[in-house]
Amino acid sequence: MTLAPPAPTVWATLRNPRLLSIEVLAGIVTTLALIPEVISFSVIAGVDPRVSLIASVVLAITMSFLGGRPAMITAAAGAVALVIGPLVKEHGVEYLLPTVVLAGLIQVAFGLGGFARLMRFIPRSVMIGFVNSLGILIFVAQVPHLLDVPWLVYPLFALTVVIVLVLPRITTAVPAPLVAIVAVTVISVVAHLQIPTVGDQGVISGGLPGFTELLVPLNLDTLSLIWPTAVSVAFVGLMETLLTAKLVDDITETRSSKSRESWALGIANIAAGFYGGIAGCAMIGQTVVNVKLGRARTRISTFVAGLFLLILVTALSSVMELIPMVALAAVMMIVALKTINWHSVMPSTLKRMPLSETLVMATTVLLVVVTHNLAIGVVAGTVLAMILFARRVAHVVRVDRTLDDDGSAVSYLVHGPLFFGSSNDLVEQFSYAEDPAVVTVDFSQAQIWDASTVAVLDSVTNKYEAHGTTVTFAGLDPRSTDLHSRLSGALGD
């Protein structure tokens, strides 16, 4: 097995012009891919586009210093916008600041408490479903930019696709998406084409805002109003961020600190709440642009993305407004197609894969695509995977019965893990009426995992005693012995 070379450090990259140019150009092209989505998500959240753009600057720059996953892009995201939008529409934008700050504090506590380690319990089938559903959502989100538009949009779309796909075969010195976006923008401006541009998506000029003012009282009434939304924002943001971090780990074959990423996201959201106004999380599409198309590997790319976005919003907003939406849509469609794990849906793969794994992946994809909520799909997929796993494990327990030659004693050898799903039928595996007076149950090939199993063993003991038979439990490992000794006889009927 060939191990991937370690990712370059920031210091090593700064001293290497080639690596530095890769990081800078990746950050620039990622920013261009970021802008239309941030603007569209601001509409969903019910806030001014400039609020989302400035918040994205704060998030990207803060995470470039504090985050636990280098090269991952954090900005005002759709997942958070979907959650926070109803609060803004029903109670007003003034409740954004306390909601975002509370969500950030929850994320800090989550990270410092080490709860990010819970991500290890998300099965591979759910992760693949998450990735595939994200690819579908990214692709579908671009389709409106190709409908009911002037016919000139379609040749520009084709040109963008050709540049992005063909240029890397000629040179990788400059990211192909950046070349495509610049080329299409120049053609559009020089030819005075009347096609949809970034400027049509919303007002993005006007300079920097001041600090967000607190316009609501800090009391229990406000807390009771904002805490459900704050909790949702915190955990939706954490889930999308940690899943994206795991994806980048796989792409780059490097490790990241999920706990650090969690508390850093909380601090970044608090900062964005006070200067900008809205929360955010990792953005998988733009992260794939940065890591796959841009080949970025360090924090420099994310810092450049935040800095370049700040420059565009303040000094170059008039230039940014000229970028044709079709160029950005074409780039994101290619990103979407590259995001999907096509191997996972090939007939040959599905034929070999256990039906339960395919069902979990399909359920995750379906729920995410239907609800546009990553958290619902991932949680439902994980719960379904646990239920199907418990169902499979429940049927691996086996009991072998051996009668002594003289018929004076019998031994049972139990195989497999014993827990609430597998031990319920254990009580029926013994021949209480026919067994001799001495019975030994050997657990050297089994383990006791919960109180349900101890209760079952108590029931087995009671049944044998009712027949005047002595039963001995042998071969328990130390942990099982401790659990059994503590709970046996203390669980009631």
GROMACS .gro file of C-alpha atoms in nm:
model
  493
    1MET     CA    1   0.000   0.000   0.000
    2THR     CA    2   0.140   0.340  -0.103
    3LEU     CA    3   0.082   0.614   0.148
    4ALA     CA    4  -0.008   0.963   0.026
    5PRO     CA    5   0.260   1.228   0.087
    6PRO     CA    6   0.184   1.458   0.380
    7ALA     CA    7   0.008   1.785   0.298
    8PRO     CA    8   0.248   2.080   0.272
    9THR     CA    9   0.258   2.315   0.568
   10VAL     CA   10   0.165   2.681   0.538
   11TRP     CA   11   0.528   2.784   0.590
   12ALA     CA   12   0.655   2.540   0.326
   13THR     CA   13   0.390   2.663   0.082
   14LEU     CA   14   0.480   3.029   0.139
   15ARG     CA   15   0.841   2.950   0.047
   16ASN     CA   16   0.745   2.757  -0.267
   17PRO     CA   17   0.617   2.983  -0.550
   18ARG     CA   18   0.453   2.694  -0.736
   19LEU     CA   19   0.258   2.569  -0.435
   20LEU     CA   20   0.170   2.924  -0.331
   21SER     CA   21   0.027   3.003  -0.675
   22ILE     CA   22  -0.186   2.688  -0.659
   23GLU     CA   23  -0.329   2.794  -0.323
   24VAL     CA   24  -0.393   3.156  -0.427
   25LEU     CA   25  -0.558   3.067  -0.758
   26ALA     CA   26  -0.767   2.797  -0.591
   27GLY     CA   27  -0.890   3.050  -0.336
   28ILE     CA   28  -0.983   3.297  -0.610
   29VAL     CA   29  -1.181   3.049  -0.819
   30THR     CA   30  -1.352   2.918  -0.506
   31THR     CA   31  -1.464   3.272  -0.420
   32LEU     CA   32  -1.621   3.313  -0.762
   33ALA     CA   33  -1.808   2.985  -0.714
   34LEU     CA   34  -1.914   3.098  -0.368
   35ILE     CA   35  -2.079   3.430  -0.451
   36PRO     CA   36  -2.400   3.326  -0.632
   37GLU     CA   37  -2.486   3.060  -0.376
   38VAL     CA   38  -2.430   3.295  -0.082
   39ILE     CA   39  -2.653   3.555  -0.246
   40SER     CA   40  -2.928   3.302  -0.321
   41PHE     CA   41  -2.911   3.163   0.032
   42SER     CA   42  -2.955   3.513   0.172
   43VAL     CA   43  -3.294   3.524   0.000
   44ILE     CA   44  -3.389   3.196   0.170
   45ALA     CA   45  -3.277   3.331   0.507
   46GLY     CA   46  -3.461   3.659   0.453
   47VAL     CA   47  -3.156   3.884   0.493
   48ASP     CA   48  -2.977   4.141   0.276
   49PRO     CA   49  -2.723   3.977   0.037
   50ARG     CA   50  -2.450   4.201   0.177
   51VAL     CA   51  -2.514   4.052   0.522
   52SER     CA   52  -2.445   3.701   0.392
   53LEU     CA   53  -2.142   3.811   0.189
   54ILE     CA   54  -1.975   3.993   0.479
   55ALA     CA   55  -2.060   3.708   0.717
   56SER     CA   56  -1.894   3.472   0.466
   57VAL     CA   57  -1.580   3.687   0.472
   58VAL     CA   58  -1.568   3.666   0.853
   59LEU     CA   59  -1.636   3.292   0.851
   60ALA     CA   60  -1.377   3.208   0.586
   61ILE     CA   61  -1.098   3.418   0.738
   62THR     CA   62  -1.168   3.306   1.096
   63MET     CA   63  -1.176   2.939   0.999
   64SER     CA   64  -0.855   2.975   0.797
   65PHE     CA   65  -0.678   3.047   1.127
   66LEU     CA   66  -0.877   2.838   1.375
   67GLY     CA   67  -1.032   2.550   1.179
   68GLY     CA   68  -0.926   2.189   1.217
   69ARG     CA   69  -0.958   2.099   0.848
   70PRO     CA   70  -0.727   2.299   0.618
   71ALA     CA   71  -0.860   2.386   0.268
   72MET     CA   72  -1.226   2.348   0.369
   73ILE     CA   73  -1.448   2.644   0.277
   74THR     CA   74  -1.685   2.786   0.538
   75ALA     CA   75  -1.942   3.052   0.453
   76ALA     CA   76  -2.309   3.143   0.486
   77ALA     CA   77  -2.466   2.816   0.371
   78GLY     CA   78  -2.801   2.694   0.249
   79ALA     CA   79  -2.841   2.435   0.523
   80VAL     CA   80  -2.829   2.709   0.788
   81ALA     CA   81  -3.043   2.946   0.580
   82LEU     CA   82  -3.322   2.688   0.560
   83VAL     CA   83  -3.328   2.659   0.938
   84ILE     CA   84  -3.297   3.028   1.022
   85GLY     CA   85  -3.531   3.160   0.753
   86PRO     CA   86  -3.861   3.087   0.933
   87LEU     CA   87  -3.745   3.272   1.247
   88VAL     CA   88  -3.652   3.582   1.047
   89LYS     CA   89  -3.974   3.581   0.849
   90GLU     CA   90  -4.195   3.533   1.155
   91HIS     CA   91  -4.019   3.747   1.417
   92GLY     CA   92  -3.782   3.975   1.228
   93VAL     CA   93  -3.413   4.004   1.146
   94GLU     CA   94  -3.337   4.158   1.486
   95TYR     CA   95  -3.348   3.809   1.643
   96LEU     CA   96  -3.062   3.691   1.422
   97LEU     CA   97  -2.779   3.814   1.645
   98PRO     CA   98  -2.880   3.638   1.970
   99THR     CA   99  -2.975   3.323   1.774
  100VAL     CA  100  -2.642   3.305   1.594
  101VAL     CA  101  -2.442   3.377   1.909
  102LEU     CA  102  -2.629   3.108   2.105
  103ALA     CA  103  -2.575   2.860   1.820
  104GLY     CA  104  -2.205   2.945   1.823
  105LEU     CA  105  -2.180   2.888   2.199
  106ILE     CA  106  -2.346   2.546   2.156
  107GLN     CA  107  -2.092   2.456   1.886
  108VAL     CA  108  -1.802   2.566   2.107
  109ALA     CA  109  -1.934   2.349   2.391
  110PHE     CA  110  -1.980   2.058   2.147
  111GLY     CA  111  -1.621   2.084   2.030
  112LEU     CA  112  -1.462   2.134   2.371
  113GLY     CA  113  -1.669   1.847   2.511
  114GLY     CA  114  -1.524   1.608   2.254
  115PHE     CA  115  -1.863   1.517   2.110
  116ALA     CA  116  -1.728   1.542   1.754
  117ARG     CA  117  -1.603   1.187   1.802
  118LEU     CA  118  -1.964   1.075   1.759
  119MET     CA  119  -1.911   1.121   1.385
  120ARG     CA  120  -1.736   0.784   1.380
  121PHE     CA  121  -2.077   0.620   1.423
  122ILE     CA  122  -2.202   0.747   1.087
  123PRO     CA  123  -2.186   0.445   0.852
  124ARG     CA  124  -2.015   0.449   0.515
  125SER     CA  125  -2.347   0.397   0.335
  126VAL     CA  126  -2.484   0.714   0.497
  127MET     CA  127  -2.169   0.905   0.404
  128ILE     CA  128  -2.201   0.794   0.041
  129GLY     CA  129  -2.569   0.891   0.046
  130PHE     CA  130  -2.473   1.231   0.186
  131VAL     CA  131  -2.217   1.288  -0.090
  132ASN     CA  132  -2.449   1.169  -0.369
  133SER     CA  133  -2.743   1.377  -0.245
  134LEU     CA  134  -2.518   1.684  -0.221
  135GLY     CA  135  -2.411   1.634  -0.580
  136ILE     CA  136  -2.775   1.612  -0.688
  137LEU     CA  137  -2.873   1.926  -0.494
  138ILE     CA  138  -2.579   2.125  -0.632
  139PHE     CA  139  -2.666   2.020  -0.986
  140VAL     CA  140  -3.038   2.089  -0.951
  141ALA     CA  141  -2.969   2.432  -0.799
  142GLN     CA  142  -2.795   2.537  -1.120
  143VAL     CA  143  -3.072   2.428  -1.357
  144PRO     CA  144  -3.279   2.750  -1.318
  145HIS     CA  145  -2.985   2.946  -1.459
  146LEU     CA  146  -3.031   2.754  -1.787
  147LEU     CA  147  -3.409   2.789  -1.816
  148ASP     CA  148  -3.599   3.079  -1.973
  149VAL     CA  149  -3.276   3.256  -2.067
  150PRO     CA  150  -3.151   3.410  -2.395
  151TRP     CA  151  -3.019   3.158  -2.645
  152LEU     CA  152  -2.670   3.307  -2.618
  153VAL     CA  153  -2.643   3.149  -2.273
  154TYR     CA  154  -2.614   2.799  -2.419
  155PRO     CA  155  -2.302   2.853  -2.638
  156LEU     CA  156  -2.135   3.017  -2.336
  157PHE     CA  157  -2.237   2.721  -2.123
  158ALA     CA  158  -2.080   2.483  -2.374
  159LEU     CA  159  -1.764   2.694  -2.391
  160THR     CA  160  -1.730   2.691  -2.011
  161VAL     CA  161  -1.770   2.314  -1.998
  162VAL     CA  162  -1.512   2.261  -2.273
  163ILE     CA  163  -1.254   2.484  -2.103
  164VAL     CA  164  -1.304   2.322  -1.762
  165LEU     CA  165  -1.273   1.969  -1.900
  166VAL     CA  166  -1.008   2.016  -2.171
  167LEU     CA  167  -0.767   2.276  -2.028
  168PRO     CA  168  -0.637   2.049  -1.745
  169ARG     CA  169  -0.513   1.808  -2.015
  170ILE     CA  170  -0.300   2.088  -2.158
  171THR     CA  171  -0.186   2.267  -1.841
  172THR     CA  172  -0.264   2.276  -1.470
  173ALA     CA  173  -0.071   2.595  -1.402
  174VAL     CA  174  -0.397   2.791  -1.375
  175PRO     CA  175  -0.727   2.643  -1.253
  176ALA     CA  176  -0.948   2.568  -1.553
  177PRO     CA  177  -1.264   2.706  -1.386
  178LEU     CA  178  -1.091   3.042  -1.333
  179VAL     CA  179  -0.988   3.057  -1.700
  180ALA     CA  180  -1.341   2.963  -1.807
  181ILE     CA  181  -1.509   3.226  -1.588
  182VAL     CA  182  -1.271   3.500  -1.701
  183ALA     CA  183  -1.304   3.405  -2.068
  184VAL     CA  184  -1.684   3.396  -2.065
  185THR     CA  185  -1.699   3.724  -1.870
  186VAL     CA  186  -1.469   3.898  -2.121
  187ILE     CA  187  -1.678   3.770  -2.415
  188SER     CA  188  -1.998   3.887  -2.246
  189VAL     CA  189  -1.861   4.236  -2.171
  190VAL     CA  190  -1.687   4.293  -2.505
  191ALA     CA  191  -1.985   4.172  -2.707
  192HIS     CA  192  -2.235   4.356  -2.483
  193LEU     CA  193  -2.439   4.039  -2.438
  194GLN     CA  194  -2.769   4.076  -2.256
  195ILE     CA  195  -2.751   3.769  -2.033
  196PRO     CA  196  -2.809   3.712  -1.657
  197THR     CA  197  -2.513   3.814  -1.442
  198VAL     CA  198  -2.416   3.803  -1.075
  199GLY     CA  199  -2.541   4.160  -1.042
  200ASP     CA  200  -2.892   4.043  -1.126
  201GLN     CA  201  -2.897   3.819  -0.818
  202GLY     CA  202  -2.901   4.104  -0.566
  203VAL     CA  203  -2.731   4.421  -0.446
  204ILE     CA  204  -2.370   4.341  -0.353
  205SER     CA  205  -2.210   4.684  -0.338
  206GLY     CA  206  -2.222   4.947  -0.068
  207GLY     CA  207  -1.907   4.891   0.136
  208LEU     CA  208  -1.868   4.740   0.480
  209PRO     CA  209  -2.146   4.737   0.738
  210GLY     CA  210  -2.092   4.827   1.100
  211PHE     CA  211  -2.117   4.588   1.392
  212THR     CA  212  -2.456   4.421   1.427
  213GLU     CA  213  -2.674   4.602   1.678
  214LEU     CA  214  -2.856   4.414   1.952
  215LEU     CA  215  -3.217   4.525   1.907
  216VAL     CA  216  -3.397   4.277   2.134
  217PRO     CA  217  -3.386   4.243   2.513
  218LEU     CA  218  -3.173   3.966   2.662
  219ASN     CA  219  -3.434   3.796   2.877
  220LEU     CA  220  -3.611   3.463   2.916
  221ASP     CA  221  -3.877   3.557   2.662
  222THR     CA  222  -3.612   3.609   2.396
  223LEU     CA  223  -3.435   3.288   2.497
  224SER     CA  224  -3.756   3.084   2.477
  225LEU     CA  225  -3.813   3.225   2.129
  226ILE     CA  226  -3.467   3.168   1.983
  227TRP     CA  227  -3.336   2.851   2.148
  228PRO     CA  228  -3.510   2.594   1.919
  229THR     CA  229  -3.372   2.768   1.611
  230ALA     CA  230  -3.029   2.815   1.773
  231VAL     CA  231  -3.006   2.443   1.854
  232SER     CA  232  -3.108   2.354   1.499
  233VAL     CA  233  -2.857   2.598   1.349
  234ALA     CA  234  -2.581   2.460   1.573
  235PHE     CA  235  -2.632   2.095   1.493
  236VAL     CA  236  -2.718   2.133   1.125
  237GLY     CA  237  -2.402   2.341   1.085
  238LEU     CA  238  -2.193   2.091   1.281
  239MET     CA  239  -2.328   1.795   1.089
  240GLU     CA  240  -2.263   1.944   0.746
  241THR     CA  241  -1.921   2.072   0.853
  242LEU     CA  242  -1.802   1.746   1.007
  243LEU     CA  243  -1.929   1.537   0.717
  244THR     CA  244  -1.757   1.771   0.471
  245ALA     CA  245  -1.437   1.750   0.677
  246LYS     CA  246  -1.452   1.371   0.655
  247LEU     CA  247  -1.499   1.394   0.280
  248VAL     CA  248  -1.194   1.621   0.246
  249ASP     CA  249  -0.997   1.379   0.466
  250ASP     CA  250  -1.078   1.106   0.214
  251ILE     CA  251  -0.999   1.320  -0.092
  252THR     CA  252  -0.665   1.445   0.042
  253GLU     CA  253  -0.580   1.128   0.237
  254THR     CA  254  -0.499   1.338   0.542
  255ARG     CA  255  -0.647   1.365   0.889
  256SER     CA  256  -0.819   1.658   1.055
  257SER     CA  257  -0.925   1.754   1.407
  258LYS     CA  258  -1.305   1.732   1.422
  259SER     CA  259  -1.317   1.870   1.777
  260ARG     CA  260  -1.111   2.172   1.678
  261GLU     CA  261  -1.326   2.222   1.370
  262SER     CA  262  -1.638   2.220   1.591
  263TRP     CA  263  -1.532   2.482   1.845
  264ALA     CA  264  -1.367   2.692   1.576
  265LEU     CA  265  -1.696   2.695   1.383
  266GLY     CA  266  -1.868   2.819   1.697
  267ILE     CA  267  -1.621   3.106   1.740
  268ALA     CA  268  -1.646   3.193   1.370
  269ASN     CA  269  -2.027   3.202   1.389
  270ILE     CA  270  -2.019   3.425   1.696
  271ALA     CA  271  -1.783   3.661   1.511
  272ALA     CA  272  -2.005   3.650   1.200
  273GLY     CA  273  -2.308   3.724   1.416
  274PHE     CA  274  -2.151   4.042   1.552
  275TYR     CA  275  -2.004   4.150   1.218
  276GLY     CA  276  -2.219   4.034   0.929
  277GLY     CA  277  -2.520   3.890   1.099
  278ILE     CA  278  -2.581   3.532   0.985
  279ALA     CA  279  -2.435   3.193   1.072
  280GLY     CA  280  -2.270   2.950   0.834
  281CYS     CA  281  -2.096   2.616   0.800
  282ALA     CA  282  -1.881   2.423   0.555
  283MET     CA  283  -1.991   2.441   0.191
  284ILE     CA  284  -1.925   2.109   0.021
  285GLY     CA  285  -1.956   2.229  -0.338
  286GLN     CA  286  -1.709   2.513  -0.297
  287THR     CA  287  -1.483   2.289  -0.089
  288VAL     CA  288  -1.473   2.037  -0.374
  289VAL     CA  289  -1.387   2.325  -0.612
  290ASN     CA  290  -1.103   2.427  -0.380
  291VAL     CA  291  -0.965   2.079  -0.313
  292LYS     CA  292  -1.035   1.888  -0.635
  293LEU     CA  293  -1.038   2.146  -0.914
  294GLY     CA  294  -0.807   2.396  -0.744
  295ARG     CA  295  -0.583   2.128  -0.582
  296ALA     CA  296  -0.554   2.338  -0.263
  297ARG     CA  297  -0.426   2.170   0.053
  298THR     CA  298  -0.355   2.445   0.309
  299ARG     CA  299  -0.518   2.727   0.503
  300ILE     CA  300  -0.376   2.977   0.255
  301SER     CA  301  -0.649   2.897   0.002
  302THR     CA  302  -0.931   2.958   0.251
  303PHE     CA  303  -0.769   3.281   0.370
  304VAL     CA  304  -0.734   3.398   0.010
  305ALA     CA  305  -1.099   3.306  -0.055
  306GLY     CA  306  -1.214   3.522   0.236
  307LEU     CA  307  -0.979   3.808   0.149
  308PHE     CA  308  -1.070   3.805  -0.221
  309LEU     CA  309  -1.440   3.799  -0.135
  310LEU     CA  310  -1.384   4.106   0.085
  311ILE     CA  311  -1.206   4.284  -0.202
  312LEU     CA  312  -1.485   4.195  -0.444
  313VAL     CA  313  -1.759   4.314  -0.210
  314THR     CA  314  -1.587   4.645  -0.133
  315ALA     CA  315  -1.353   4.755  -0.412
  316LEU     CA  316  -1.444   4.535  -0.709
  317SER     CA  317  -1.818   4.489  -0.671
  318SER     CA  318  -1.878   4.649  -1.013
  319VAL     CA  319  -1.651   4.387  -1.172
  320MET     CA  320  -1.811   4.100  -0.983
  321GLU     CA  321  -2.155   4.206  -1.101
  322LEU     CA  322  -2.048   4.149  -1.464
  323ILE     CA  323  -1.977   3.774  -1.425
  324PRO     CA  324  -2.233   3.574  -1.626
  325MET     CA  325  -2.432   3.332  -1.413
  326VAL     CA  326  -2.403   3.067  -1.684
  327ALA     CA  327  -2.025   3.042  -1.629
  328LEU     CA  328  -2.067   2.983  -1.256
  329ALA     CA  329  -2.357   2.743  -1.314
  330ALA     CA  330  -2.151   2.537  -1.560
  331VAL     CA  331  -1.859   2.513  -1.317
  332MET     CA  332  -2.087   2.407  -1.031
  333MET     CA  333  -2.261   2.146  -1.250
  334ILE     CA  334  -1.924   1.989  -1.326
  335VAL     CA  335  -1.842   2.000  -0.955
  336ALA     CA  336  -2.174   1.829  -0.881
  337LEU     CA  337  -2.101   1.549  -1.128
  338LYS     CA  338  -1.754   1.505  -0.979
  339THR     CA  339  -1.899   1.502  -0.627
  340ILE     CA  340  -2.132   1.207  -0.688
  341ASN     CA  341  -1.978   0.868  -0.617
  342TRP     CA  342  -2.070   0.703  -0.946
  343HIS     CA  343  -1.908   0.374  -0.849
  344SER     CA  344  -2.162   0.337  -0.567
  345VAL     CA  345  -2.457   0.335  -0.809
  346MET     CA  346  -2.310   0.111  -1.078
  347PRO     CA  347  -2.515  -0.209  -1.132
  348SER     CA  348  -2.210  -0.426  -1.061
  349THR     CA  349  -2.157  -0.251  -0.726
  350LEU     CA  350  -2.524  -0.264  -0.628
  351LYS     CA  351  -2.532  -0.635  -0.712
  352ARG     CA  352  -2.245  -0.710  -0.473
  353MET     CA  353  -2.354  -0.470  -0.200
  354PRO     CA  354  -2.581  -0.603   0.079
  355LEU     CA  355  -2.940  -0.491   0.027
  356SER     CA  356  -2.943  -0.318   0.367
  357GLU     CA  357  -2.644  -0.099   0.270
  358THR     CA  358  -2.811   0.003  -0.056
  359LEU     CA  359  -3.137   0.076   0.128
  360VAL     CA  360  -2.960   0.304   0.377
  361MET     CA  361  -2.781   0.494   0.099
  362ALA     CA  362  -3.102   0.533  -0.105
  363THR     CA  363  -3.298   0.649   0.201
  364THR     CA  364  -3.036   0.911   0.284
  365VAL     CA  365  -3.033   1.042  -0.074
  366LEU     CA  366  -3.411   1.047  -0.104
  367LEU     CA  367  -3.473   1.234   0.222
  368VAL     CA  368  -3.199   1.492   0.159
  369VAL     CA  369  -3.319   1.561  -0.195
  370VAL     CA  370  -3.688   1.580  -0.097
  371THR     CA  371  -3.642   1.795   0.216
  372HIS     CA  372  -3.327   1.986   0.106
  373ASN     CA  373  -3.215   1.925   0.464
  374LEU     CA  374  -2.891   1.733   0.509
  375ALA     CA  375  -2.951   1.675   0.879
  376ILE     CA  376  -3.282   1.494   0.825
  377GLY     CA  377  -3.133   1.262   0.564
  378VAL     CA  378  -2.817   1.182   0.760
  379VAL     CA  379  -2.996   1.125   1.092
  380ALA     CA  380  -3.265   0.908   0.931
  381GLY     CA  381  -3.004   0.711   0.736
  382THR     CA  382  -2.795   0.655   1.048
  383VAL     CA  383  -3.095   0.540   1.254
  384LEU     CA  384  -3.204   0.305   0.974
  385ALA     CA  385  -2.850   0.165   0.950
  386MET     CA  386  -2.849   0.099   1.326
  387ILE     CA  387  -3.187  -0.076   1.312
  388LEU     CA  388  -3.081  -0.296   1.019
  389PHE     CA  389  -2.749  -0.371   1.189
  390ALA     CA  390  -2.923  -0.472   1.513
  391ARG     CA  391  -3.159  -0.690   1.310
  392ARG     CA  392  -2.867  -0.868   1.141
  393VAL     CA  393  -2.670  -0.915   1.461
  394ALA     CA  394  -2.979  -1.048   1.639
  395HIS     CA  395  -2.962  -1.358   1.421
  396VAL     CA  396  -2.592  -1.444   1.461
  397VAL     CA  397  -2.628  -1.587   1.812
  398ARG     CA  398  -2.599  -1.967   1.819
  399VAL     CA  399  -2.632  -2.215   2.107
  400ASP     CA  400  -2.475  -2.565   2.090
  401ARG     CA  401  -2.594  -2.835   2.335
  402THR     CA  402  -2.362  -3.121   2.445
  403LEU     CA  403  -2.479  -3.405   2.675
  404ASP     CA  404  -2.221  -3.601   2.879
  405ASP     CA  405  -2.174  -3.967   2.793
  406ASP     CA  406  -2.337  -4.082   3.116
  407GLY     CA  407  -2.621  -3.829   3.081
  408SER     CA  408  -2.553  -3.676   3.424
  409ALA     CA  409  -2.466  -3.329   3.298
  410VAL     CA  410  -2.519  -3.106   2.997
  411SER     CA  411  -2.329  -2.808   2.866
  412TYR     CA  412  -2.439  -2.528   2.637
  413LEU     CA  413  -2.189  -2.321   2.434
  414VAL     CA  414  -2.321  -1.976   2.341
  415HIS     CA  415  -2.175  -1.795   2.037
  416GLY     CA  416  -2.213  -1.426   1.949
  417PRO     CA  417  -2.284  -1.085   2.106
  418LEU     CA  418  -2.576  -1.076   2.347
  419PHE     CA  419  -2.780  -0.756   2.365
  420PHE     CA  420  -3.146  -0.657   2.364
  421GLY     CA  421  -3.190  -0.754   1.999
  422SER     CA  422  -3.018  -1.093   2.009
  423SER     CA  423  -3.077  -1.221   2.363
  424ASN     CA  424  -3.457  -1.217   2.374
  425ASP     CA  425  -3.477  -1.555   2.200
  426LEU     CA  426  -3.198  -1.702   2.415
  427VAL     CA  427  -3.440  -1.814   2.683
  428GLU     CA  428  -3.599  -2.055   2.434
  429GLN     CA  429  -3.272  -2.229   2.346
  430PHE     CA  430  -3.262  -2.450   2.658
  431SER     CA  431  -3.434  -2.785   2.728
  432TYR     CA  432  -3.545  -2.715   3.084
  433ALA     CA  433  -3.760  -3.023   3.134
  434GLU     CA  434  -3.528  -3.274   2.969
  435ASP     CA  435  -3.189  -3.157   3.101
  436PRO     CA  436  -3.018  -3.344   3.388
  437ALA     CA  437  -2.960  -3.189   3.729
  438VAL     CA  438  -2.629  -3.023   3.636
  439VAL     CA  439  -2.623  -2.763   3.360
  440THR     CA  440  -2.330  -2.545   3.252
  441VAL     CA  441  -2.370  -2.254   3.012
  442ASP     CA  442  -2.035  -2.156   2.855
  443PHE     CA  443  -2.006  -1.790   2.743
  444SER     CA  444  -1.641  -1.806   2.633
  445GLN     CA  445  -1.756  -1.740   2.275
  446ALA     CA  446  -2.009  -1.471   2.371
  447GLN     CA  447  -2.029  -1.134   2.544
  448ILE     CA  448  -2.297  -0.970   2.758
  449TRP     CA  449  -2.361  -0.612   2.651
  450ASP     CA  450  -2.668  -0.484   2.834
  451ALA     CA  451  -2.921  -0.522   3.115
  452SER     CA  452  -3.169  -0.696   2.882
  453THR     CA  453  -2.932  -0.991   2.850
  454VAL     CA  454  -2.879  -1.009   3.228
  455ALA     CA  455  -3.257  -1.017   3.273
  456VAL     CA  456  -3.278  -1.305   3.022
  457LEU     CA  457  -3.010  -1.500   3.210
  458ASP     CA  458  -3.202  -1.445   3.535
  459SER     CA  459  -3.507  -1.588   3.361
  460VAL     CA  460  -3.306  -1.891   3.246
  461THR     CA  461  -3.185  -1.945   3.603
  462ASN     CA  462  -3.539  -1.924   3.742
  463LYS     CA  463  -3.673  -2.172   3.488
  464TYR     CA  464  -3.403  -2.426   3.571
  465GLU     CA  465  -3.457  -2.379   3.945
  466ALA     CA  466  -3.829  -2.445   3.893
  467HIS     CA  467  -3.725  -2.786   3.758
  468GLY     CA  468  -3.484  -2.851   4.047
  469THR     CA  469  -3.180  -2.803   3.823
  470THR     CA  470  -2.858  -2.620   3.910
  471VAL     CA  471  -2.724  -2.398   3.632
  472THR     CA  472  -2.375  -2.246   3.621
  473PHE     CA  473  -2.264  -1.963   3.393
  474ALA     CA  474  -1.898  -2.004   3.292
  475GLY     CA  475  -1.646  -1.843   3.058
  476LEU     CA  476  -1.764  -1.483   3.102
  477ASP     CA  477  -1.499  -1.222   3.022
  478PRO     CA  478  -1.418  -0.970   3.302
  479ARG     CA  479  -1.647  -0.697   3.167
  480SER     CA  480  -1.939  -0.935   3.122
  481THR     CA  481  -1.876  -1.084   3.466
  482ASP     CA  482  -1.883  -0.739   3.626
  483LEU     CA  483  -2.206  -0.641   3.446
  484HIS     CA  484  -2.376  -0.968   3.537
  485SER     CA  485  -2.270  -0.959   3.901
  486ARG     CA  486  -2.394  -0.600   3.942
  487LEU     CA  487  -2.733  -0.645   3.778
  488SER     CA  488  -2.831  -1.008   3.832
  489GLY     CA  489  -3.124  -1.033   4.070
  490ALA     CA  490  -3.168  -0.657   4.082
  491LEU     CA  491  -3.379  -0.606   3.772
  492GLY     CA  492  -3.714  -0.726   3.899
  493ASP     CA  493  -3.951  -0.940   3.700
   0.00000   0.00000   0.00000
